[in-house]
mmCIF file of C-alpha atoms in Angstrom:
data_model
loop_
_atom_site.group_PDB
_atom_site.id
_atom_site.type_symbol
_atom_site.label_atom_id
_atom_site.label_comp_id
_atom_site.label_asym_id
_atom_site.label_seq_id
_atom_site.Cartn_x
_atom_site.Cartn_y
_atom_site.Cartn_z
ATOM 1 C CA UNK S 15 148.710 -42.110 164.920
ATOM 2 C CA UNK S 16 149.530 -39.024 167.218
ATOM 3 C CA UNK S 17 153.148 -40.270 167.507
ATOM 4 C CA UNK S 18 153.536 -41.352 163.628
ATOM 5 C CA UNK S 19 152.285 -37.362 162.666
ATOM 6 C CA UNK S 20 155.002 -36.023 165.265
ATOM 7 C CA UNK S 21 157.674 -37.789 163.769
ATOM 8 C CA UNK S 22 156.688 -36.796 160.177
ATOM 9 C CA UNK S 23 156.341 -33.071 161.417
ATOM 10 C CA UNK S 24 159.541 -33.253 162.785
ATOM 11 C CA UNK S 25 160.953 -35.235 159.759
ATOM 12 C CA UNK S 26 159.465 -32.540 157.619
ATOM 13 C CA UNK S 27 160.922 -29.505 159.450
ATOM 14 C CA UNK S 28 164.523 -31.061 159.100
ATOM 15 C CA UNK S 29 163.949 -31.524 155.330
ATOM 16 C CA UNK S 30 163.170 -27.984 154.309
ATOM 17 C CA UNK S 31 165.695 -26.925 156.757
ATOM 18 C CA UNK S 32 167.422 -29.118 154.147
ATOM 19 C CA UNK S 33 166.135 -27.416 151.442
ATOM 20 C CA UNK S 34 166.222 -24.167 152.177
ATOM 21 C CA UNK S 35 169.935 -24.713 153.140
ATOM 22 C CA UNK S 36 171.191 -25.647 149.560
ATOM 23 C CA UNK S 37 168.931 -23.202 147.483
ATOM 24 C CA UNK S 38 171.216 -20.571 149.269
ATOM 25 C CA UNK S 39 174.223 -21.815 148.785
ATOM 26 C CA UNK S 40 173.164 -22.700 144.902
ATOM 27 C CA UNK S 41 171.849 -19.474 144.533
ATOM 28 C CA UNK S 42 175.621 -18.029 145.282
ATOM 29 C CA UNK S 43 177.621 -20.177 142.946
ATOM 30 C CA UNK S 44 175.362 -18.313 140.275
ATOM 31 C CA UNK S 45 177.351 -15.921 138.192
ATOM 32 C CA UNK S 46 175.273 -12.815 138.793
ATOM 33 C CA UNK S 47 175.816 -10.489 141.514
ATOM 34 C CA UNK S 48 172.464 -9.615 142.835
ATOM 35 C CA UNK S 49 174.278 -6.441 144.873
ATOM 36 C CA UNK S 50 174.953 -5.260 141.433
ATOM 37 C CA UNK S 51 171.833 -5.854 139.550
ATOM 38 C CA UNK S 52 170.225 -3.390 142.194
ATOM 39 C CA UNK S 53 172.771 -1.000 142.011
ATOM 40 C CA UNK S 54 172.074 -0.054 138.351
ATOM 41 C CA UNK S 55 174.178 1.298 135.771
ATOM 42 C CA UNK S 56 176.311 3.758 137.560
ATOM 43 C CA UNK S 57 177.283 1.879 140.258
ATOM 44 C CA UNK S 58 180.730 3.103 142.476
ATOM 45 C CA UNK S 59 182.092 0.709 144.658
ATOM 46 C CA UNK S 60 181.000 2.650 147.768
ATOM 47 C CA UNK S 61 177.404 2.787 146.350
ATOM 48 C CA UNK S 62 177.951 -1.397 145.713
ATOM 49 C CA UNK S 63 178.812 -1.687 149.581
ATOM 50 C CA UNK S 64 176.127 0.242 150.476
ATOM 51 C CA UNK S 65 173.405 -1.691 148.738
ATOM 52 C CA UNK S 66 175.053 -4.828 150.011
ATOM 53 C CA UNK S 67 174.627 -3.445 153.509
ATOM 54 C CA UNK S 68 171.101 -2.651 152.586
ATOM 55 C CA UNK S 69 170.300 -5.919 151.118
ATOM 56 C CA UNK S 70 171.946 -7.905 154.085
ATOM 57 C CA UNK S 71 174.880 -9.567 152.119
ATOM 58 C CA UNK S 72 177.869 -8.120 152.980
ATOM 59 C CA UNK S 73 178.572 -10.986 155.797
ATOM 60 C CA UNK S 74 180.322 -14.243 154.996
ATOM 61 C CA UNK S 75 177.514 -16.813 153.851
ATOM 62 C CA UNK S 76 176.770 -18.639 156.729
ATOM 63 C CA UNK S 77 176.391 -15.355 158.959
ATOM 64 C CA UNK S 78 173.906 -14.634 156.199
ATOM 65 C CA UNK S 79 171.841 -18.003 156.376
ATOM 66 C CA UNK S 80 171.604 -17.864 159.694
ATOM 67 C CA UNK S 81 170.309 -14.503 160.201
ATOM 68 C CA UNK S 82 167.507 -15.400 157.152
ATOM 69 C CA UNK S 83 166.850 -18.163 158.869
ATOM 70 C CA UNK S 84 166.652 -16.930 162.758
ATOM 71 C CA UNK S 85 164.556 -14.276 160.882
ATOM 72 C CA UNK S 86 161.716 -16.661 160.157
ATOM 73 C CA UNK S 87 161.090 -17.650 163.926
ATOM 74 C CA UNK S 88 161.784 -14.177 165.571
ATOM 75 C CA UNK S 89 162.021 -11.213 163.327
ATOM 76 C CA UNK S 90 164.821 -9.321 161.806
ATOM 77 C CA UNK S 91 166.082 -5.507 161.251
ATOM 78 C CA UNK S 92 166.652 -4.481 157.933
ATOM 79 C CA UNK S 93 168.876 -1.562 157.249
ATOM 80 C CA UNK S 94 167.169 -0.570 154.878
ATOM 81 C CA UNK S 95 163.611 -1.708 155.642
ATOM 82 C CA UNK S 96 163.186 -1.097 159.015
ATOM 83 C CA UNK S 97 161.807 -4.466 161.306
ATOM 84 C CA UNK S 98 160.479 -7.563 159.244
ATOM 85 C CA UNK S 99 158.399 -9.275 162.105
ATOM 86 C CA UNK S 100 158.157 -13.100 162.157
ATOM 87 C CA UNK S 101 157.556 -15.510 160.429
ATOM 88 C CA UNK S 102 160.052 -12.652 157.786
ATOM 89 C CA UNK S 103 161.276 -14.517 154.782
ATOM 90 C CA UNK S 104 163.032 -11.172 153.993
ATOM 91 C CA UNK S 105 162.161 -8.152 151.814
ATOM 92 C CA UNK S 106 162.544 -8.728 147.727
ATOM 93 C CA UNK S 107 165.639 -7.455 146.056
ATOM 94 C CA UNK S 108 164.555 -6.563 142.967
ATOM 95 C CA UNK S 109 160.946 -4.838 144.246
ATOM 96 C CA UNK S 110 162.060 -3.768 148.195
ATOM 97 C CA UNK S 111 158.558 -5.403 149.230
ATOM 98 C CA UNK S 112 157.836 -8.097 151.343
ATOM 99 C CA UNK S 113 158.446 -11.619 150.648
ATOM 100 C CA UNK S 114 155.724 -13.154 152.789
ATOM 101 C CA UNK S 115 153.266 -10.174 151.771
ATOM 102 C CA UNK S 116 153.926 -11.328 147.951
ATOM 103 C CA UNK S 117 153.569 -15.089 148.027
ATOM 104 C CA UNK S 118 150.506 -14.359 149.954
ATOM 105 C CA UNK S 119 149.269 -11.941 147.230
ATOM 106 C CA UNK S 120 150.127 -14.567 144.768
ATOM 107 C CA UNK S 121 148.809 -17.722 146.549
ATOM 108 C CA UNK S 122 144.891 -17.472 145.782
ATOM 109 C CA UNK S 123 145.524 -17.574 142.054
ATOM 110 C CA UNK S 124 147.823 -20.947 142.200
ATOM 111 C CA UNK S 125 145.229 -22.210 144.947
ATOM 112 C CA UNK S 126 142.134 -22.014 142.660
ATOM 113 C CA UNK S 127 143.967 -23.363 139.638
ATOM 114 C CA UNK S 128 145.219 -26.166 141.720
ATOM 115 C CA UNK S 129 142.108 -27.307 143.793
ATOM 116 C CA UNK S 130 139.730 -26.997 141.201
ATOM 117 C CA UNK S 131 141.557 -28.980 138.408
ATOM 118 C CA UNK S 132 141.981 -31.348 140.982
ATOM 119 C CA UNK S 133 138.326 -31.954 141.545
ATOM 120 C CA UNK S 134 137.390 -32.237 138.086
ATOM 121 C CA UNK S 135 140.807 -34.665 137.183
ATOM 122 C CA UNK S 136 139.766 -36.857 140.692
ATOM 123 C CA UNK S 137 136.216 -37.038 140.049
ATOM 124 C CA UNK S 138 136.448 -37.657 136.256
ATOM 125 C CA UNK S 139 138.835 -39.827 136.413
ATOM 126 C CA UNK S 140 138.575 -42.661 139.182
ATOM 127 C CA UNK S 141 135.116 -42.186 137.806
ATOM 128 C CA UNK S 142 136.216 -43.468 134.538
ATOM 129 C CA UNK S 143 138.938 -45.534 135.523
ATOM 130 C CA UNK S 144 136.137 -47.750 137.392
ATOM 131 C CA UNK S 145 133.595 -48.116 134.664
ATOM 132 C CA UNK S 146 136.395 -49.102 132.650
ATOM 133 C CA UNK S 147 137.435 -51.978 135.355
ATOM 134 C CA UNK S 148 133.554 -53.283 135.572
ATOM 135 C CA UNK S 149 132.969 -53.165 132.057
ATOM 136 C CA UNK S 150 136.830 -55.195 131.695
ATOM 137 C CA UNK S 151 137.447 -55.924 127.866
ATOM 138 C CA UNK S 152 134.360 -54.365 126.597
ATOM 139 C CA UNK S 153 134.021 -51.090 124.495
ATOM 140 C CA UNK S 154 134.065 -48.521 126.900
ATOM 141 C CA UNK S 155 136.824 -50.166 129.199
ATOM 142 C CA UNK S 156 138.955 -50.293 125.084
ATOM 143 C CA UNK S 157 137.847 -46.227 124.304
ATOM 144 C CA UNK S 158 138.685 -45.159 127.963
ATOM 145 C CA UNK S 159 142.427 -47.276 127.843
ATOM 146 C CA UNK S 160 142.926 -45.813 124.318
ATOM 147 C CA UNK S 161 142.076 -42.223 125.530
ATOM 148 C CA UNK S 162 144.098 -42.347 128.577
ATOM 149 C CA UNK S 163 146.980 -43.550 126.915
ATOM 150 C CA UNK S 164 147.124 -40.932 124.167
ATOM 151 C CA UNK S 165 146.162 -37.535 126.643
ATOM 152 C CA UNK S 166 148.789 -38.968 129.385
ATOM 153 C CA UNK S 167 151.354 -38.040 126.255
ATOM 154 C CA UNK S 168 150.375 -34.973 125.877
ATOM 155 C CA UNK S 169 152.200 -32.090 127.180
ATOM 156 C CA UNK S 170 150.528 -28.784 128.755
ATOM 157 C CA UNK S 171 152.362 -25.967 126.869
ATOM 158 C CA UNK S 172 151.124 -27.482 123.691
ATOM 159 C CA UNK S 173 147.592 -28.255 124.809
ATOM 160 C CA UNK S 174 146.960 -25.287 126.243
ATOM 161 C CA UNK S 175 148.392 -23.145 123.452
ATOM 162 C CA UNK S 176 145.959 -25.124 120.810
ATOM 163 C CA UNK S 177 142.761 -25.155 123.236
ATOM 164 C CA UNK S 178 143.596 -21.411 124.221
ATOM 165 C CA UNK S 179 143.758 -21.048 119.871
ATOM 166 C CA UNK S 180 140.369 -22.922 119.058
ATOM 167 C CA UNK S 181 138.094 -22.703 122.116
ATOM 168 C CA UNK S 182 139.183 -19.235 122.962
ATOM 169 C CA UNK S 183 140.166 -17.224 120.538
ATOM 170 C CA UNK S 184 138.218 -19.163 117.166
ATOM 171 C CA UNK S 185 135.280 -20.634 118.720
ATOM 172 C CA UNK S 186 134.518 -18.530 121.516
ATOM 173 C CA UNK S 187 133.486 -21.134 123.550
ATOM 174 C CA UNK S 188 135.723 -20.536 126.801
ATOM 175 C CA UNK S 189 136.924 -17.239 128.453
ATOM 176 C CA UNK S 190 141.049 -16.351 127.692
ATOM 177 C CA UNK S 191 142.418 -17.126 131.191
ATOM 178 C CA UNK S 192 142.848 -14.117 133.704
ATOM 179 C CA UNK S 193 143.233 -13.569 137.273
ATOM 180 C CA UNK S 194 140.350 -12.701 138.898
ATOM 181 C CA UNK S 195 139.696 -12.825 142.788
ATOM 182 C CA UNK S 196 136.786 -14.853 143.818
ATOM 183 C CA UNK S 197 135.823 -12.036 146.823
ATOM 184 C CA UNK S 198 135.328 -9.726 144.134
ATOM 185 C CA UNK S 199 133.725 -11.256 140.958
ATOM 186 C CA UNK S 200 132.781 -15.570 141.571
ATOM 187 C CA UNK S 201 131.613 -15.542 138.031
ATOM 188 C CA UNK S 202 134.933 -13.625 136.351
ATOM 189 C CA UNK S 203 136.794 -15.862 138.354
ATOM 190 C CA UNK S 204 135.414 -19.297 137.342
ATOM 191 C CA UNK S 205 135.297 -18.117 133.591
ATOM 192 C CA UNK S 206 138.816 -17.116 133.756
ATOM 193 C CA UNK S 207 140.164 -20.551 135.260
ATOM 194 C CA UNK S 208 137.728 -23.065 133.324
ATOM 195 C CA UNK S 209 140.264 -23.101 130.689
ATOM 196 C CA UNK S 210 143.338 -23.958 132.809
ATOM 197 C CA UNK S 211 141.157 -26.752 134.696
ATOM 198 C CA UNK S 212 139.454 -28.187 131.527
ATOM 199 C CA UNK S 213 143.804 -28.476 130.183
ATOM 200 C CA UNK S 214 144.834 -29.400 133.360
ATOM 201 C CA UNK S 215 141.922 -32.467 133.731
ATOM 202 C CA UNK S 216 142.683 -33.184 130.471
ATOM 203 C CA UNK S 217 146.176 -34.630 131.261
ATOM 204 C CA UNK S 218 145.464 -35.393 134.752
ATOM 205 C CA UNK S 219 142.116 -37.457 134.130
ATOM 206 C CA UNK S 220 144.060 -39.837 131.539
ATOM 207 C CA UNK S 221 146.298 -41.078 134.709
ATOM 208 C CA UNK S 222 144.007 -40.827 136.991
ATOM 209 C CA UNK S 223 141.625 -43.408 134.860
ATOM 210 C CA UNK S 224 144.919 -45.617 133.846
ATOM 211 C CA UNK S 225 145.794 -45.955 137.466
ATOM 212 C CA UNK S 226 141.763 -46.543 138.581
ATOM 213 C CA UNK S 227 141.248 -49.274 135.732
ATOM 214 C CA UNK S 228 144.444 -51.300 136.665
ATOM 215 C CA UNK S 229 144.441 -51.236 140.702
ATOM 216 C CA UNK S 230 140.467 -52.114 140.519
ATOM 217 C CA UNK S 231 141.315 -55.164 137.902
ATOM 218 C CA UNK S 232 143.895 -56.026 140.412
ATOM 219 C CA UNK S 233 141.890 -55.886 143.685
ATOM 220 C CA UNK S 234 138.666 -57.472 142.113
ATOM 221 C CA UNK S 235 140.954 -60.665 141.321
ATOM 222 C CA UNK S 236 141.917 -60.661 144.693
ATOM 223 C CA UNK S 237 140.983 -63.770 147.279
ATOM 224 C CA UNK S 238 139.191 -61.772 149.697
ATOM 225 C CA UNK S 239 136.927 -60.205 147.078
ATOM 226 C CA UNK S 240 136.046 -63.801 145.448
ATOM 227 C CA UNK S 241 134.948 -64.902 149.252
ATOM 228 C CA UNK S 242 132.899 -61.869 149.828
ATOM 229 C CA UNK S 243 130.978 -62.655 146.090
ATOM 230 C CA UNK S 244 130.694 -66.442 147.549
ATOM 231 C CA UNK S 245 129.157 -65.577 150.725
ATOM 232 C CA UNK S 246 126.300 -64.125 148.879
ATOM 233 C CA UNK S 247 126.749 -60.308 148.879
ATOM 234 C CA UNK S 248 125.415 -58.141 146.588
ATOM 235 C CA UNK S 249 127.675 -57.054 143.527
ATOM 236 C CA UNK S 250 127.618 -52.996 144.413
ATOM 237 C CA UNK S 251 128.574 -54.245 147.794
ATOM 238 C CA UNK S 252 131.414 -55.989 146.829
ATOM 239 C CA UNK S 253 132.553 -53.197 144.714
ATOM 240 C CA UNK S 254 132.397 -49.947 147.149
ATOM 241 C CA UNK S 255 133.118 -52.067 150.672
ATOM 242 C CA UNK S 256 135.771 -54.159 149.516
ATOM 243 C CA UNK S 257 137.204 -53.563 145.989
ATOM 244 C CA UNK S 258 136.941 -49.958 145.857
ATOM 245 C CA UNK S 259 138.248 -49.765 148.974
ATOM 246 C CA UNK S 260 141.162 -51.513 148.495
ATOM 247 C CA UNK S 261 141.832 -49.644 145.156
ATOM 248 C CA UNK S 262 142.379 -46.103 146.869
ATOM 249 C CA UNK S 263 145.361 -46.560 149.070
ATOM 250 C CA UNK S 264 147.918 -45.691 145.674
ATOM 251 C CA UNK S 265 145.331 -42.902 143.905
ATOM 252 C CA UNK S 266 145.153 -41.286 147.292
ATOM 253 C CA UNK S 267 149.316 -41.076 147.265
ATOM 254 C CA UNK S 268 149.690 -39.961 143.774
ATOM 255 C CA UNK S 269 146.941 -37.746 144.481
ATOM 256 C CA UNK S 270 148.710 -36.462 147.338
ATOM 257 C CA UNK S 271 151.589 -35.631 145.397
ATOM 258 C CA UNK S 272 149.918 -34.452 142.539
ATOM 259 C CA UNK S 273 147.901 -32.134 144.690
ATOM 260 C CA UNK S 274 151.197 -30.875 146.705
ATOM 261 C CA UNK S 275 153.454 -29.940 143.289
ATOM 262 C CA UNK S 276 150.138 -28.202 141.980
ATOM 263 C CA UNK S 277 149.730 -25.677 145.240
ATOM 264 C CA UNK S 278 154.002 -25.566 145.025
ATOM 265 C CA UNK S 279 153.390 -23.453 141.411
ATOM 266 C CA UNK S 280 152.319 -24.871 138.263
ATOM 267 C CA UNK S 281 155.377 -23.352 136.186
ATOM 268 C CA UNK S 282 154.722 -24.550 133.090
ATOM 269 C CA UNK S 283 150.565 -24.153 133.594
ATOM 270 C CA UNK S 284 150.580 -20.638 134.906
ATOM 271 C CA UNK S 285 153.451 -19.280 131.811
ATOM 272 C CA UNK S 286 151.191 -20.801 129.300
ATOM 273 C CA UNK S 287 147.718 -19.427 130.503
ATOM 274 C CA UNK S 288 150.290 -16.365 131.751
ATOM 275 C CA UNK S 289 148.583 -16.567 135.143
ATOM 276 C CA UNK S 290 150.159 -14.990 137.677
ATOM 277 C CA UNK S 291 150.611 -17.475 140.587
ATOM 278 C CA UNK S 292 153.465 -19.011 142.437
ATOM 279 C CA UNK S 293 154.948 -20.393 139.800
ATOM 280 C CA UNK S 294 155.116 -17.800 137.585
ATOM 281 C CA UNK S 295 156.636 -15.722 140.693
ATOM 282 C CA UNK S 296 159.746 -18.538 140.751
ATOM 283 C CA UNK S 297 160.283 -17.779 137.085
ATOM 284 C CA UNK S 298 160.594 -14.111 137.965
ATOM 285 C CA UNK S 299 162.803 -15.001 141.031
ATOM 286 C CA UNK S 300 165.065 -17.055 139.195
ATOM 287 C CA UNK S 301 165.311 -13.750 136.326
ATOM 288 C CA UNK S 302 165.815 -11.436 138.270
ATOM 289 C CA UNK S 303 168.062 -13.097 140.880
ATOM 290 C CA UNK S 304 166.504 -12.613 143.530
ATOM 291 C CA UNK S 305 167.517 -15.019 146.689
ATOM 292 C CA UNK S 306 164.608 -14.095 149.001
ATOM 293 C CA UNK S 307 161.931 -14.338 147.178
ATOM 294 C CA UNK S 308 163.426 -17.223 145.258
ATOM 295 C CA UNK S 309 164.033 -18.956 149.055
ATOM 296 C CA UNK S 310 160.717 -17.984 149.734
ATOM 297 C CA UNK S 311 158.675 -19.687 146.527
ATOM 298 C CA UNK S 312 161.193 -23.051 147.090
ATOM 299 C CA UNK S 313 160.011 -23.363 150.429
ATOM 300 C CA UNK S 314 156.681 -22.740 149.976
ATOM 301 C CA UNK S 315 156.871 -25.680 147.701
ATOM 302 C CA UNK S 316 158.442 -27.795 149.302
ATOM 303 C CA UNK S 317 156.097 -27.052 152.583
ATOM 304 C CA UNK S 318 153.303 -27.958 150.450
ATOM 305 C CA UNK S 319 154.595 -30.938 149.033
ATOM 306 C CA UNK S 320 155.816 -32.390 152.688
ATOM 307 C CA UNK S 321 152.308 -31.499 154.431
ATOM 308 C CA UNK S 322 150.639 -33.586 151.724
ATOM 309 C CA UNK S 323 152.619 -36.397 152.181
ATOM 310 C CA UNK S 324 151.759 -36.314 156.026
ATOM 311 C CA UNK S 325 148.289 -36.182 154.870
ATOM 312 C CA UNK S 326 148.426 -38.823 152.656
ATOM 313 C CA UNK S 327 150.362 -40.662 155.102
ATOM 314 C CA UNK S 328 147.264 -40.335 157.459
ATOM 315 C CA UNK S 329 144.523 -40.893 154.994
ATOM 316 C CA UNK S 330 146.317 -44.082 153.823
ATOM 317 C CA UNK S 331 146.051 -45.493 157.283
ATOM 318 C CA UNK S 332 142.504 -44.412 157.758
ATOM 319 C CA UNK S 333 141.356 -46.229 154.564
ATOM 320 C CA UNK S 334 143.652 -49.148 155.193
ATOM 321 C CA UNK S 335 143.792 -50.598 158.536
ATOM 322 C CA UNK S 336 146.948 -53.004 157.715
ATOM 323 C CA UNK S 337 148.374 -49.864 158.069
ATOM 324 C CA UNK S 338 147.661 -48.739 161.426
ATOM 325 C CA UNK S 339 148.361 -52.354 162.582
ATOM 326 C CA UNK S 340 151.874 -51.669 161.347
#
């Protein structure tokens, strides 16, 4: 297992080496000039040089990658900025602040919104997915299918537009989402997220009990579940120690994944509730054009999705020992 989570960290270091590599050179085949954006209206061409210097893009592109990315391990001096000490993802074009400083600011809001929708989505709907596998064909196992297959078609900017309408704004029965930090008010904070979880669950829940219902039908047909019923043991023992068990491996993945794009910035989430998390910050990036923090954001994404998938990778063989025979 030691070996297998070496290779992966390895394997995941080379990919958002990867990463990080074309979201630079992408970011220069767009039209704008970010050199001039910060310049402003009355810009002379020695004042464009100078803010070039400033900004650290008056080298050729590769002298420029590499000194962003030698910057993350050891540090860098900014004209400009004065020393950026490692692990320095740069200083922000448009704002002159701190990449690393801002994700960080920005993190706890995407964080909260992720891991608690998760919870709710997980809990509510494996939850349902197995009642609707036990009770195969009858009422409840017919409502919950129907219900996961219409909310799975749903999209997020429209339900969250229409519950922010009703159960905010008409009915009064939710908070309007806003950022609050948990360190300074638990209860503002939980009344201004129980909207985004309840929209996010919503969707979430509906694949989550899809996926539940049809890997548990599939594992309670299996052979090795029909010998463990013939040997005598006890139906909730069969369920939980064999079926159950069996069922998880592909929930846990997806979950994995689900979890890892979540914590790398709910875009469309975040603009509808108008949260301000990491994904909202990549929308910003992207508008104002500004490569660090945009390098920034698209790594921290792609760091969370990759670490998940490790853990996943791990779980998987914890819950599963063909794996770790393999």
């Amino acid at each position: 297992m030691f070996r297998f989570l070496i290779r992966r960290a390895i394997g995941a270091l080379v990919i958002l080496l990867i990463i990080s590599a074309i979201t630079f050179v992408l970011f220069y085949v767009a039209p704008r000039d970010p050199a001039r954006v910060a310049c402003g209206k009355v810009c002379t061409p020695e004042t464009l040089a100078l803010v070039k210097r400033n900004l650290g893009i008056s080298d050729p592109l590769p002298v420029q990658y590499w000194h962003w990315l030698r910057a993350v391990f050891v540090g860098r001096d900014y004209t400009a900025f004065g020393h950026c000490p490692a692990p320095c993802l740069g200083y922000s074009f448009h704002n002159r602040e701190p990449v690393l400083g801002t994700i960080i600011d920005r993190f706890p809001t995407t964080l909260s919104l992720s891991v608690g929708s998760a919870v709710i989505f997980v809990i509510f709907g494996v939850g349902t997915g197995m009642l609707a596998a036990v009770r195969q064909g009858k009422a409840v196992d017919k409502v919950a299918s129907s219900a996961s297959l219409i909310f799975s078609s749903m999209q997020i900017y429209i339900v969250g537009v229409v519950a922010m309408y009703y159960l905010a704004d008409q009915w009064h029965i939710l908070s309007r989402p806003k950022d609050v930090p948990f360190t300074e008010d638990p209860a503002g904070w939980f009344q201004g997220l129980l909207l985004p979880w309840f929209v996010l669950a919503l969707i979430f829940t509906a694949n989550y009990t899809r996926m539940a219902r049809s890997q548990l039908v599939e594992t309670l047909s299996e052979d090795y579940v029909r010998t463990a019923r013939a040997k005598g043991l006890s139906r909730r023992t069969v369920f939980f120690r064999f079926a159950w068990r069996g069922a998880m491996g592909p929930i846990v993945t997806i979950f994995g994944l689900d979890l890892g794009l979540l914590l790398g910035g709910a875009i469309i989430t975040e603009k509808t509730f108008g949260l301000h998390g990491i994904g909202a910050l990549s929308i910003k990036a992207v508008l104002d054009n500004d490569l660090p923090l945009l390098l920034g954001v698209v790594l921290v994404a792609a760091a969370a999705i990759v670490v998940f998938n490790i853990i996943v990778d791990a779980v998987y063989a914890l819950i599963d020992p063909r794996v770790r025979l393999a």
